[in-house]
CSV table of C-alpha atoms (C1' of nucleotides) in Angstrom, one decimal:
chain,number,residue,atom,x,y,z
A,1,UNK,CA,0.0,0.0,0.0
A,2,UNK,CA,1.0,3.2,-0.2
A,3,UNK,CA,2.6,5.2,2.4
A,4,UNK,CA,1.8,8.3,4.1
A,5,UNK,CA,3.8,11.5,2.7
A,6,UNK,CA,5.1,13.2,6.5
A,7,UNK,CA,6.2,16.1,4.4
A,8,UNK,CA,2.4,16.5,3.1
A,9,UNK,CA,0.9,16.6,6.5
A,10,UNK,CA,3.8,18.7,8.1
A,11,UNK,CA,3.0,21.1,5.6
A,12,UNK,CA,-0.6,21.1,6.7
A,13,UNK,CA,0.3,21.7,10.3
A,14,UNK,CA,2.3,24.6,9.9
A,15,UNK,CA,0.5,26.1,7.1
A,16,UNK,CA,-2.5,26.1,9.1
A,17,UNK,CA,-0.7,27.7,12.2
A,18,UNK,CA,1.0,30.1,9.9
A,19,UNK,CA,-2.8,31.2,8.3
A,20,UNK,CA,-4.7,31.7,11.9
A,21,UNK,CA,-1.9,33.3,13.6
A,22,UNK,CA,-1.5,35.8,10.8
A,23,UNK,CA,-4.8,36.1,8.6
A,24,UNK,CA,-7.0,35.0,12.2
A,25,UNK,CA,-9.4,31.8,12.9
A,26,UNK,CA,-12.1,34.1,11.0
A,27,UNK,CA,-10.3,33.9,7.8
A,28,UNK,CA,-9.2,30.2,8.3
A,29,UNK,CA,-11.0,27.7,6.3
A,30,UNK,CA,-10.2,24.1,4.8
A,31,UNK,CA,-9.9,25.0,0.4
A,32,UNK,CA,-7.3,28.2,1.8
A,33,UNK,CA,-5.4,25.7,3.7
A,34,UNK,CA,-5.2,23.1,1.4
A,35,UNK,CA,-4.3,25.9,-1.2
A,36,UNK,CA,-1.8,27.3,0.9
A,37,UNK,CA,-0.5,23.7,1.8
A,38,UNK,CA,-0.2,22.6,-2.0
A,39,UNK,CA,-2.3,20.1,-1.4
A,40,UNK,CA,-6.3,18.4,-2.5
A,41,UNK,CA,-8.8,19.4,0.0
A,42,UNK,CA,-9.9,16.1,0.2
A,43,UNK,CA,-6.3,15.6,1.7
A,44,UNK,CA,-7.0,17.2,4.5
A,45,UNK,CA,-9.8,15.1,5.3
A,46,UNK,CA,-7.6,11.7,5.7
A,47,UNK,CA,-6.1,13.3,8.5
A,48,UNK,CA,-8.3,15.2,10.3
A,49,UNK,CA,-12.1,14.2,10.8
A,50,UNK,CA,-13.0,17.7,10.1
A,51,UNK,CA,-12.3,21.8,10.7
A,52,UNK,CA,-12.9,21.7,14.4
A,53,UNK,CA,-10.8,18.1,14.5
A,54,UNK,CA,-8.1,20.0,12.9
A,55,UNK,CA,-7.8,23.0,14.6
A,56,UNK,CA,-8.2,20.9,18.1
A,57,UNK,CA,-5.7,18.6,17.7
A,58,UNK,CA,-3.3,21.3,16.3
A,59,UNK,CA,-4.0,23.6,19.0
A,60,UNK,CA,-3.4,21.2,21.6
A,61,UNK,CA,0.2,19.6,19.9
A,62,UNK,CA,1.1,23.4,20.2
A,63,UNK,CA,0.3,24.0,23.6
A,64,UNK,CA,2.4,20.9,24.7
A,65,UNK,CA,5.0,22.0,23.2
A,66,UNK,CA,4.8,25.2,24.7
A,67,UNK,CA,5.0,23.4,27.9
A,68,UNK,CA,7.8,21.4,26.7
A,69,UNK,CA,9.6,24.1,26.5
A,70,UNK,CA,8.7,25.8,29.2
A,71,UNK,CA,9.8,23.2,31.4
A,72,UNK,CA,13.2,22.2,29.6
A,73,UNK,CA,16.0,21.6,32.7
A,74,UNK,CA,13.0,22.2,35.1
A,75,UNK,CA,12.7,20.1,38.0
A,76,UNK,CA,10.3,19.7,41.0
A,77,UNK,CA,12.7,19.9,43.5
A,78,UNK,CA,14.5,22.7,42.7
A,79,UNK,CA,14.9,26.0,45.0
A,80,UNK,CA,12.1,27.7,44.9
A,81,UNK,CA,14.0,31.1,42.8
A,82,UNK,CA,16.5,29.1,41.1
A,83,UNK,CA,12.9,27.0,39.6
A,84,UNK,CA,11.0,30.2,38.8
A,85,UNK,CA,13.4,31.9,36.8
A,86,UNK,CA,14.4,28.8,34.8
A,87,UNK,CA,10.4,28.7,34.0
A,88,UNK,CA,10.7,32.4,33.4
A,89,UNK,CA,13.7,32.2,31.0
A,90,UNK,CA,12.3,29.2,29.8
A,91,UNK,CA,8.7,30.9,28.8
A,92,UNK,CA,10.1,34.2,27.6
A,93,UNK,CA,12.8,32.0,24.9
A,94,UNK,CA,10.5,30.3,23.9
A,95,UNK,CA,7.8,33.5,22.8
A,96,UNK,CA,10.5,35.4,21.3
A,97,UNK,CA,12.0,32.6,19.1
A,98,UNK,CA,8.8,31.4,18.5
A,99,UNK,CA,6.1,34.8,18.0
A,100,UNK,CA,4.0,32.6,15.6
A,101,UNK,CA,3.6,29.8,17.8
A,102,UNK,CA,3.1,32.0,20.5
A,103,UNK,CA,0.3,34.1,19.1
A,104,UNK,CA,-1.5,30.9,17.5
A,105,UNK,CA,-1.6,30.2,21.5
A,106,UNK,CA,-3.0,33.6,22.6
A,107,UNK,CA,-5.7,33.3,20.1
A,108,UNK,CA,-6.4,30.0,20.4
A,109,UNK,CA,-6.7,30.6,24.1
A,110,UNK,CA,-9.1,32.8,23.7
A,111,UNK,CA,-11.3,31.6,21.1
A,112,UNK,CA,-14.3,28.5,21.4
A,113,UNK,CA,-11.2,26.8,21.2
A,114,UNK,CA,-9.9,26.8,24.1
A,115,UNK,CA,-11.4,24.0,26.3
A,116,UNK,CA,-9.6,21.2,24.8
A,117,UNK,CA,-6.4,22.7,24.4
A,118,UNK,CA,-6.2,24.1,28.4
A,119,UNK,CA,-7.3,20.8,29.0
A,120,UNK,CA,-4.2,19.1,28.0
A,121,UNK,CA,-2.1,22.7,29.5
A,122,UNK,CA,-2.9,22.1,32.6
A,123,UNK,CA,-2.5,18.1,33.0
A,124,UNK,CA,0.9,18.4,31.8
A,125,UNK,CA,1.8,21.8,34.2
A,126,UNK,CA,0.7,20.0,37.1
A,127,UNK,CA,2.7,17.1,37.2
A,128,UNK,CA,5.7,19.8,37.7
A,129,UNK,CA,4.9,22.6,38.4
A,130,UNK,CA,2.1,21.3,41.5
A,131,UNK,CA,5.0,19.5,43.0
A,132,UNK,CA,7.1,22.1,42.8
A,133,UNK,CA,5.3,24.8,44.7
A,134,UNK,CA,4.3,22.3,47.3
A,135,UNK,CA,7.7,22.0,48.0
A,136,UNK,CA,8.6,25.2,48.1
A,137,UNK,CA,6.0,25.6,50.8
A,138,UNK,CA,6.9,22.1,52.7
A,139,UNK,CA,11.1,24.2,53.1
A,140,UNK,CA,9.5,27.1,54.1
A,141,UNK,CA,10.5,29.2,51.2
A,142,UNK,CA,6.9,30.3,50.4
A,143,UNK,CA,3.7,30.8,52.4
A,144,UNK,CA,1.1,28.2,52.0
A,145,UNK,CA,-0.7,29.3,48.7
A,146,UNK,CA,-3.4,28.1,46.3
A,147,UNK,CA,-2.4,26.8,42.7
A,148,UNK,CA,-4.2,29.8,41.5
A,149,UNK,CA,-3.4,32.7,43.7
A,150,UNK,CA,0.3,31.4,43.0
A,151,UNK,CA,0.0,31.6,38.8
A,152,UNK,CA,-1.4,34.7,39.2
A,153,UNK,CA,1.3,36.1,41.3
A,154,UNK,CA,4.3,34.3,40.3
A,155,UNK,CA,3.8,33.9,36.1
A,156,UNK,CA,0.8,36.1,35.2
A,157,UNK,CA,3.7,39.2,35.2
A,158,UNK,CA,5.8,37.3,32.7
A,159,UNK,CA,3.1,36.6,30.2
A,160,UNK,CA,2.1,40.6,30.4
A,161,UNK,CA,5.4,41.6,29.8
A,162,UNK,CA,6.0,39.3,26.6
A,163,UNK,CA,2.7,40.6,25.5
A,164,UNK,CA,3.8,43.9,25.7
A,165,UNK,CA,6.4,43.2,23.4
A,166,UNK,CA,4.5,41.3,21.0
A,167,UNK,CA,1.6,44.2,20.5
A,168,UNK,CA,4.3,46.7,19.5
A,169,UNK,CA,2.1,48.7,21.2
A,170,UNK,CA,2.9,51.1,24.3
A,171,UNK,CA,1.6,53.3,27.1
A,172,UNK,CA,4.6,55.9,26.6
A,173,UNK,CA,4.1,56.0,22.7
A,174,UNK,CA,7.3,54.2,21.8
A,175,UNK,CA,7.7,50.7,21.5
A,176,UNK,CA,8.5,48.7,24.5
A,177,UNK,CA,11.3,46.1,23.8
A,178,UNK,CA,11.8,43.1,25.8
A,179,UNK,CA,14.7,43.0,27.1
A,180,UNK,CA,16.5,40.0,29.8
A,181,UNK,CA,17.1,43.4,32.1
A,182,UNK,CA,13.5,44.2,32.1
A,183,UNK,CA,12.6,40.4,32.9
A,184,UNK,CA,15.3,40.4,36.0
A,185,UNK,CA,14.0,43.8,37.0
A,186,UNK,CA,10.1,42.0,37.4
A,187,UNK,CA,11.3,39.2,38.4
A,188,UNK,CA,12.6,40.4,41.5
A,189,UNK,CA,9.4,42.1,42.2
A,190,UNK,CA,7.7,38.6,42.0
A,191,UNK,CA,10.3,37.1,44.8
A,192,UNK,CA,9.9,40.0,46.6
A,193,UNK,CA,6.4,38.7,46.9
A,194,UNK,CA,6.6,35.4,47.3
A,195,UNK,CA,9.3,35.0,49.4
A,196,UNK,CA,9.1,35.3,53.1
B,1,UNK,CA,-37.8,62.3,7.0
B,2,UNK,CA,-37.3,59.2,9.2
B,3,UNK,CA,-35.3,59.0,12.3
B,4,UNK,CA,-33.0,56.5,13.2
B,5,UNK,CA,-34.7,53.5,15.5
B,6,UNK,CA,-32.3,53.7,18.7
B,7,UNK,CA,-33.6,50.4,19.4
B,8,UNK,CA,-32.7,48.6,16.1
B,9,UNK,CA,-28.8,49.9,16.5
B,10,UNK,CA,-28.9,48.7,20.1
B,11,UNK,CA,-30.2,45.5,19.1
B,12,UNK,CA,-27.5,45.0,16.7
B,13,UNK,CA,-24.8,46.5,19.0
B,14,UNK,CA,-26.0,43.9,21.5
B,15,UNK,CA,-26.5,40.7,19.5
B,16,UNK,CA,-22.9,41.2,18.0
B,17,UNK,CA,-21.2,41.1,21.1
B,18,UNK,CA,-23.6,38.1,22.6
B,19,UNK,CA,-23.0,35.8,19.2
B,20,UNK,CA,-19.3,36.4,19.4
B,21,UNK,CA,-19.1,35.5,23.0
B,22,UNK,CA,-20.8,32.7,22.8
B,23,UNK,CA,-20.4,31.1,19.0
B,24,UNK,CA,-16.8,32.9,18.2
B,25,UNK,CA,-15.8,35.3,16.0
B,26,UNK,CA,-15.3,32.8,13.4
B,27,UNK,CA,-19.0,31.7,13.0
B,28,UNK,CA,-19.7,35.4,13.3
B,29,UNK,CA,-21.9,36.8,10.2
B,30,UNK,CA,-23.7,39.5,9.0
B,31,UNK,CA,-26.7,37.6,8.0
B,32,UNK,CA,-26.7,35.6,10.9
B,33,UNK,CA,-26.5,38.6,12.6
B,34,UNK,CA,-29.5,40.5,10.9
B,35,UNK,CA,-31.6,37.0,12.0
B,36,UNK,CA,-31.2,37.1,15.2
B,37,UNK,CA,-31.5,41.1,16.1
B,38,UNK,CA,-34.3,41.0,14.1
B,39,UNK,CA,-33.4,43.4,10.8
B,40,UNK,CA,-32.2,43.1,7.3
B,41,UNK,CA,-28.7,42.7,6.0
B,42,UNK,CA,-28.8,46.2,4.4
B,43,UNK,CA,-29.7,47.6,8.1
B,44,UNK,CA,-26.7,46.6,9.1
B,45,UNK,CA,-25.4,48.7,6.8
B,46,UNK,CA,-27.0,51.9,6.9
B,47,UNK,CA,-24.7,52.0,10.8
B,48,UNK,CA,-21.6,50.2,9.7
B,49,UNK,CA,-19.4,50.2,6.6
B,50,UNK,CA,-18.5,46.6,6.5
B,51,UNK,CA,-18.1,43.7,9.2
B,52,UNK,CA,-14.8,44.8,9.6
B,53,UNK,CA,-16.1,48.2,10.6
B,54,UNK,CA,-18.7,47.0,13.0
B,55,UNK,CA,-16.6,44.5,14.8
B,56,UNK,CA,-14.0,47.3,15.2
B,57,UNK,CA,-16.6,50.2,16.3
B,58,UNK,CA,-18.3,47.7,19.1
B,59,UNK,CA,-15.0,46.2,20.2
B,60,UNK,CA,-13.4,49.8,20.9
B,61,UNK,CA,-16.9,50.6,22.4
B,62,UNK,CA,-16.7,48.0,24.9
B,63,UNK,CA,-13.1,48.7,26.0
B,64,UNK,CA,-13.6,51.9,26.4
B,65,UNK,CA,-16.8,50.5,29.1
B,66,UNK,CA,-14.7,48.8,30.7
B,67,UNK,CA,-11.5,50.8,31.0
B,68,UNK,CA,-14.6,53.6,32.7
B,69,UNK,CA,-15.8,51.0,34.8
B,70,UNK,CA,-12.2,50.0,36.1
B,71,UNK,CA,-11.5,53.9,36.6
B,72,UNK,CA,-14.4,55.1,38.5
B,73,UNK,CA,-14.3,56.5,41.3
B,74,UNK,CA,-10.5,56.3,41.1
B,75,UNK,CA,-8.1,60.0,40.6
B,76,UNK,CA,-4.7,60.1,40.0
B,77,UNK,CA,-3.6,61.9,43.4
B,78,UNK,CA,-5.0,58.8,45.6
B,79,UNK,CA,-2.5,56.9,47.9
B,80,UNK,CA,-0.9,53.9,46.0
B,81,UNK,CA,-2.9,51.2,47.7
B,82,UNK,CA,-5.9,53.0,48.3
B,83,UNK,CA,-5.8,53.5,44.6
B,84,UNK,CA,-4.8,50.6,43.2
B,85,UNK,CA,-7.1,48.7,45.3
B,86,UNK,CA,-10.1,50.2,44.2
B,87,UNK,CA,-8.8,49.1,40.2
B,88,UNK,CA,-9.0,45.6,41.7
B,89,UNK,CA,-12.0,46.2,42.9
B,90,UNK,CA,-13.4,47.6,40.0
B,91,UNK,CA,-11.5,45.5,37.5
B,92,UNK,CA,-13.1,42.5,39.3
B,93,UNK,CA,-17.0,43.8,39.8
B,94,UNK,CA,-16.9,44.2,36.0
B,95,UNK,CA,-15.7,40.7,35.1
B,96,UNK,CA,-17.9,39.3,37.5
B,97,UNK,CA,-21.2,41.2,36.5
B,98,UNK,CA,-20.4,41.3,32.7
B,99,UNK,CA,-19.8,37.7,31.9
B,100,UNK,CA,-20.3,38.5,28.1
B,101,UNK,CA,-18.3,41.6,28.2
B,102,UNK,CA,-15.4,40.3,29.7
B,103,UNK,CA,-15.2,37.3,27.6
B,104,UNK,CA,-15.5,39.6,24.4
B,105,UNK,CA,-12.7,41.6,25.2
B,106,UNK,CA,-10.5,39.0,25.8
B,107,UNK,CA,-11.4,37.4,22.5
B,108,UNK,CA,-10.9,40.5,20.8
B,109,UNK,CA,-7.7,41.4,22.2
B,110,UNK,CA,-6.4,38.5,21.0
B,111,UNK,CA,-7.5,38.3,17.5
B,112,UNK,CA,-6.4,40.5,14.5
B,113,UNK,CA,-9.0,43.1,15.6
B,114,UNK,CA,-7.2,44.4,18.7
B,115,UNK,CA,-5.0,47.0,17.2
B,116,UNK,CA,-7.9,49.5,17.4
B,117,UNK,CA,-9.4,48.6,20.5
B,118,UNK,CA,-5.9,48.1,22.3
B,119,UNK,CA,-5.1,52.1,21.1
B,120,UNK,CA,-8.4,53.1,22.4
B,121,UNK,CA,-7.7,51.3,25.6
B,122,UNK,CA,-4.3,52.8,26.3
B,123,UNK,CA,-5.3,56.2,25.3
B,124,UNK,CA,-8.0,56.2,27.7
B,125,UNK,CA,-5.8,54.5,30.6
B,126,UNK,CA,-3.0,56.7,30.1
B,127,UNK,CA,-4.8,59.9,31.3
B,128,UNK,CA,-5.1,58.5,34.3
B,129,UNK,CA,-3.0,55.2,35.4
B,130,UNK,CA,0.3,57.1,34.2
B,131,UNK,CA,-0.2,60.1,36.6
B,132,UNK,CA,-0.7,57.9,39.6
B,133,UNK,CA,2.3,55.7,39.2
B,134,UNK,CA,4.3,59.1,38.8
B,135,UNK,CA,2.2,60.4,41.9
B,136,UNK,CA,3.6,57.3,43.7
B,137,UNK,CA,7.0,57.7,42.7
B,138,UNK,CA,7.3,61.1,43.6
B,139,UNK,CA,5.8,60.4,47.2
B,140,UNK,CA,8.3,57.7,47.9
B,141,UNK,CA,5.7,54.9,48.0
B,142,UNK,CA,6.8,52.8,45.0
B,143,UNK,CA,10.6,52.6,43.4
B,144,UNK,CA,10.7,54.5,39.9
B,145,UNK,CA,9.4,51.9,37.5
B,146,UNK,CA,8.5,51.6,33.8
B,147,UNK,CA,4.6,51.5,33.0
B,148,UNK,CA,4.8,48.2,31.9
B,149,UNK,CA,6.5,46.5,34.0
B,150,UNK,CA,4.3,48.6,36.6
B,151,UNK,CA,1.3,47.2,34.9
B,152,UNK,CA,2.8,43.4,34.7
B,153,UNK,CA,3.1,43.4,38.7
B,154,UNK,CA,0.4,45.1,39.8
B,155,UNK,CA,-2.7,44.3,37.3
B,156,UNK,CA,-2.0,41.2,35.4
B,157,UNK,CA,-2.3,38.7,38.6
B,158,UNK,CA,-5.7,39.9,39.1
B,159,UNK,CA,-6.5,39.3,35.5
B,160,UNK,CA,-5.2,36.0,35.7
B,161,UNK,CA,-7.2,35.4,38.8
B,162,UNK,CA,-10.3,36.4,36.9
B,163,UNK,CA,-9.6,34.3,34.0
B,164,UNK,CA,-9.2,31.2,36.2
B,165,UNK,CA,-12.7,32.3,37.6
B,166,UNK,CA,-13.5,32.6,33.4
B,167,UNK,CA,-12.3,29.1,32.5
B,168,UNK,CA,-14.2,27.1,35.6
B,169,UNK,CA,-11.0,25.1,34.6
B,170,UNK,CA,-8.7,24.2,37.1
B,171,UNK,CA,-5.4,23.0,38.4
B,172,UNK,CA,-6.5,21.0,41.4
B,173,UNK,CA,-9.5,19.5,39.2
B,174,UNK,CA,-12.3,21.2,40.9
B,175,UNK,CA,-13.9,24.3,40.2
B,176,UNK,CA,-12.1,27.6,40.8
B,177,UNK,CA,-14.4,30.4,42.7
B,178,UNK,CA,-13.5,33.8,42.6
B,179,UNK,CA,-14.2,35.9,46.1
B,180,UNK,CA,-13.1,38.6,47.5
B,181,UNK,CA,-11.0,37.0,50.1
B,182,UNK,CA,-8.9,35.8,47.5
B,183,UNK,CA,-8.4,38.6,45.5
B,184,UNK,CA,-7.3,40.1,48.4
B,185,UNK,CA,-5.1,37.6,49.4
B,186,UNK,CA,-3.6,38.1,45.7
B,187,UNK,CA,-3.7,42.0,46.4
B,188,UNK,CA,-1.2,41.5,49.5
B,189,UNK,CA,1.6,40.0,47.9
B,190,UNK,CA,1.1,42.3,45.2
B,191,UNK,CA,1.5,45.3,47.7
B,192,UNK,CA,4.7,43.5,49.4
B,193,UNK,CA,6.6,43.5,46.1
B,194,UNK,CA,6.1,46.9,44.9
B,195,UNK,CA,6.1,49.1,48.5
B,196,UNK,CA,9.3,49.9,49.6
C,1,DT,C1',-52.4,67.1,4.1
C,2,DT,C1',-48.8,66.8,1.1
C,3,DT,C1',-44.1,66.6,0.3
C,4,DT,C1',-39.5,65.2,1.3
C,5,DT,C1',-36.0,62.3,2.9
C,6,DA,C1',-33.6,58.9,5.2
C,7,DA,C1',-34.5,54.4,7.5
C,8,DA,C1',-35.6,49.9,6.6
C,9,DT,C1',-36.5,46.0,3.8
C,10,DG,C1',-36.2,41.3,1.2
C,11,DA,C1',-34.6,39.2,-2.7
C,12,DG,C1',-30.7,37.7,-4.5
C,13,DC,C1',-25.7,38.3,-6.7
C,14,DG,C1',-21.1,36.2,-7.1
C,15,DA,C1',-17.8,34.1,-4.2
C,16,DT,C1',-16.4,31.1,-1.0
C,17,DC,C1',-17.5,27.8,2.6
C,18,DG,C1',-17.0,22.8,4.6
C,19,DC,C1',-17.0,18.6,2.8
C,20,DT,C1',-17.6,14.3,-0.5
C,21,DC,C1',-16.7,11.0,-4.0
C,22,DA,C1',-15.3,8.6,-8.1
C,23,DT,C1',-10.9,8.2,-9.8
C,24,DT,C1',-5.9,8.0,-10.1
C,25,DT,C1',-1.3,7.3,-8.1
C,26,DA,C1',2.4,5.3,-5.6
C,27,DT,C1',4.4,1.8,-2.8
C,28,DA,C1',4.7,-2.6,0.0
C,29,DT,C1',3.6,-7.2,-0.7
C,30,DT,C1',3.1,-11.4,-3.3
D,1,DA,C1',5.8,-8.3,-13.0
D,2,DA,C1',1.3,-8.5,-11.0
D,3,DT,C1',-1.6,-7.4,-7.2
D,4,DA,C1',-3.5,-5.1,-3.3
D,5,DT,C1',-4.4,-1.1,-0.8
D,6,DA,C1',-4.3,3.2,1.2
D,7,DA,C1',-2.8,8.0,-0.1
D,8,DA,C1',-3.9,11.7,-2.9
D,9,DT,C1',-6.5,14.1,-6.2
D,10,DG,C1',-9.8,17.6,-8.7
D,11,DA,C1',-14.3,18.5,-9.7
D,12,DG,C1',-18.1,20.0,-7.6
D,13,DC,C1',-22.4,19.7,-4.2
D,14,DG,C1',-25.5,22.5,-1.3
D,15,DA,C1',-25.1,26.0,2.0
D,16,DT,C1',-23.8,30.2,3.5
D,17,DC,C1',-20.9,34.1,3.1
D,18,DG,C1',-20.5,39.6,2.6
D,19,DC,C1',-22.9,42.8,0.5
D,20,DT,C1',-26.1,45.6,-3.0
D,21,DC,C1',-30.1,47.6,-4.9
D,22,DA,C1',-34.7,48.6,-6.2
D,23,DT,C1',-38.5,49.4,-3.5
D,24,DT,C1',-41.4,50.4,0.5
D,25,DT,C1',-42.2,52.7,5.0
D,26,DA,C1',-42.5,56.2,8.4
D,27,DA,C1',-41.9,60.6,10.4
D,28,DA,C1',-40.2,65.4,10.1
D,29,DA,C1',-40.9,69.6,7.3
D,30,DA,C1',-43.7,72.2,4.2
DNA sequence: TTTTTAAATGAGCGATCGCTCATTTATATT
DNA sequence: AATATAAATGAGCGATCGCTCATTTAAAAA
């Protein structure tokens, strides 16, 4: 029989992250994509059950690999600092080599979408990252502290500041660029707070 | 001649924002817009240019609701945490008795219609948000400190806390409630890392 | 009451949508 | 070399899309 082409339905993949992240999920549709992707329309349909299957599973192998590498060298039992910032270096890499992938998340996040693809966010976060801050609470570096009082506190600040930088958009009228001095700078705020 | 209906514009206004909420700006559609507010297509018209156009009017409509709603009652000479606490406050009250509203924006924000509604926003905080953070400075209550990274520590863990409320998704597998208590748990370490 | 004028309409245009199917193509197996 | 089989295709279906236009409706101005 004949075998599947990996380069057809790579191309699909990133095609179709490439098309929502830049002309939006409104303008997405199957005959662009397959246009787009060189490929039959009908192609599509051997590997995904239809529009909604393919913008799930997509959005969801995205998001784990967001994760992925937001958790490279990351380790439960770390110190509680020394494990935050490698999550924050981590996170902030990852958007700014990846702005396509990052924005397909935003949206994705924040679209109909999202259930599925938070779904499989959040299993993989807490196998790490729920160990970690319980730790950090059984040594006493941290007060006791929900799961979601401590994303809020201890990530949220990260995510704004790489947004910032991704709108090109500002409060002062200039551009705000990201930099790894602005990072250390809020960063320190965020230990400030957590720490006791 | 004939006036305008107020009603009919309302309607429209109001059905836009409730079918994106709820069905996504990607099943969003003129005609399935005129169905359920109850007009023609070529009503829709008469008030808007194009969809483009209407989506853009009603999401820098909305922002601009809820950047008043966050601000009232707030100036620009109040104490830092007297201030900023009545943003939470305000910030929260909105989310949580605007459902719709709340989940619009973020949709909006993070789809390729938020360059307009983003500028609209940051004009309007501006007036107000950057004086008080100077106001701080200048009293010795707060270090000297970029907007954004101002706006990263002290907002965006209360928006994260109110998207966790959002999602009814959660880390520990049981619903997420948002109350007060919380929030001001949240607001207290908040406080610790930017007071001197 | 008549005239004027903009609001409002419903039918429908061409384009594109999501998706299917009969057919062709390529490769692993025999 | 012949066979079997799944991948891949292109044409095209019915439905819906964004939008227009000739016509009707309603209220202010005369």
């Amino acid at each position: 029989m004949r075998p599947r082409d990996e380069n057809k339905i790579q191309g699909i993949r990133e095609k179709a992250i490439e098309m929502i992240t830049n002309e939006g999920l409104e303008n997405f549709g199957i005959n662009r994509l397959a246009k787009a992707a060189g490929v039959s329309p009908a192609t599509i349909y051997i590997y995904y059950k239809d529009k909604d299957d393919l913008i799930n599973q997509i959005s969801v192998e995205e998001g784990l690999r967001m994760c992925g590498a937001t958790l490279e060298g990351f380790e439960a039992d770390m110190p509680f600092e020394k494990g935050l910032w490698i999550q924050w270096k981590n996170r902030a890499k990852y958007a700014l080599n990846n702005q396509v992938g990052a924005s397909f998340y935003d949206q994705l996040r924040n679209s109909t979408y999202r259930e599925q693809m938070l779904k499989a966010i959040s299993d993989e976060m807490k196998k790490k990252a729920g160990p970690f801050v319980k730790n950090a609470i059984k040594n006493g570096e941290i007060n006791e502290i929900s799961m979601e009082v401590f994303w809020s506190v201890a990530l949220a600040p990260l995510y704004s500041l790489v947004k910032f930088h991704q709108d090109e958009h500002t409060f002062s009228g200039k551009k705000f660029v990201f930099s790894e001095k602005i990072m250390k700078e809020t960063f320190n705020y965020v230990i400030k707070a957590l720490k006791k």
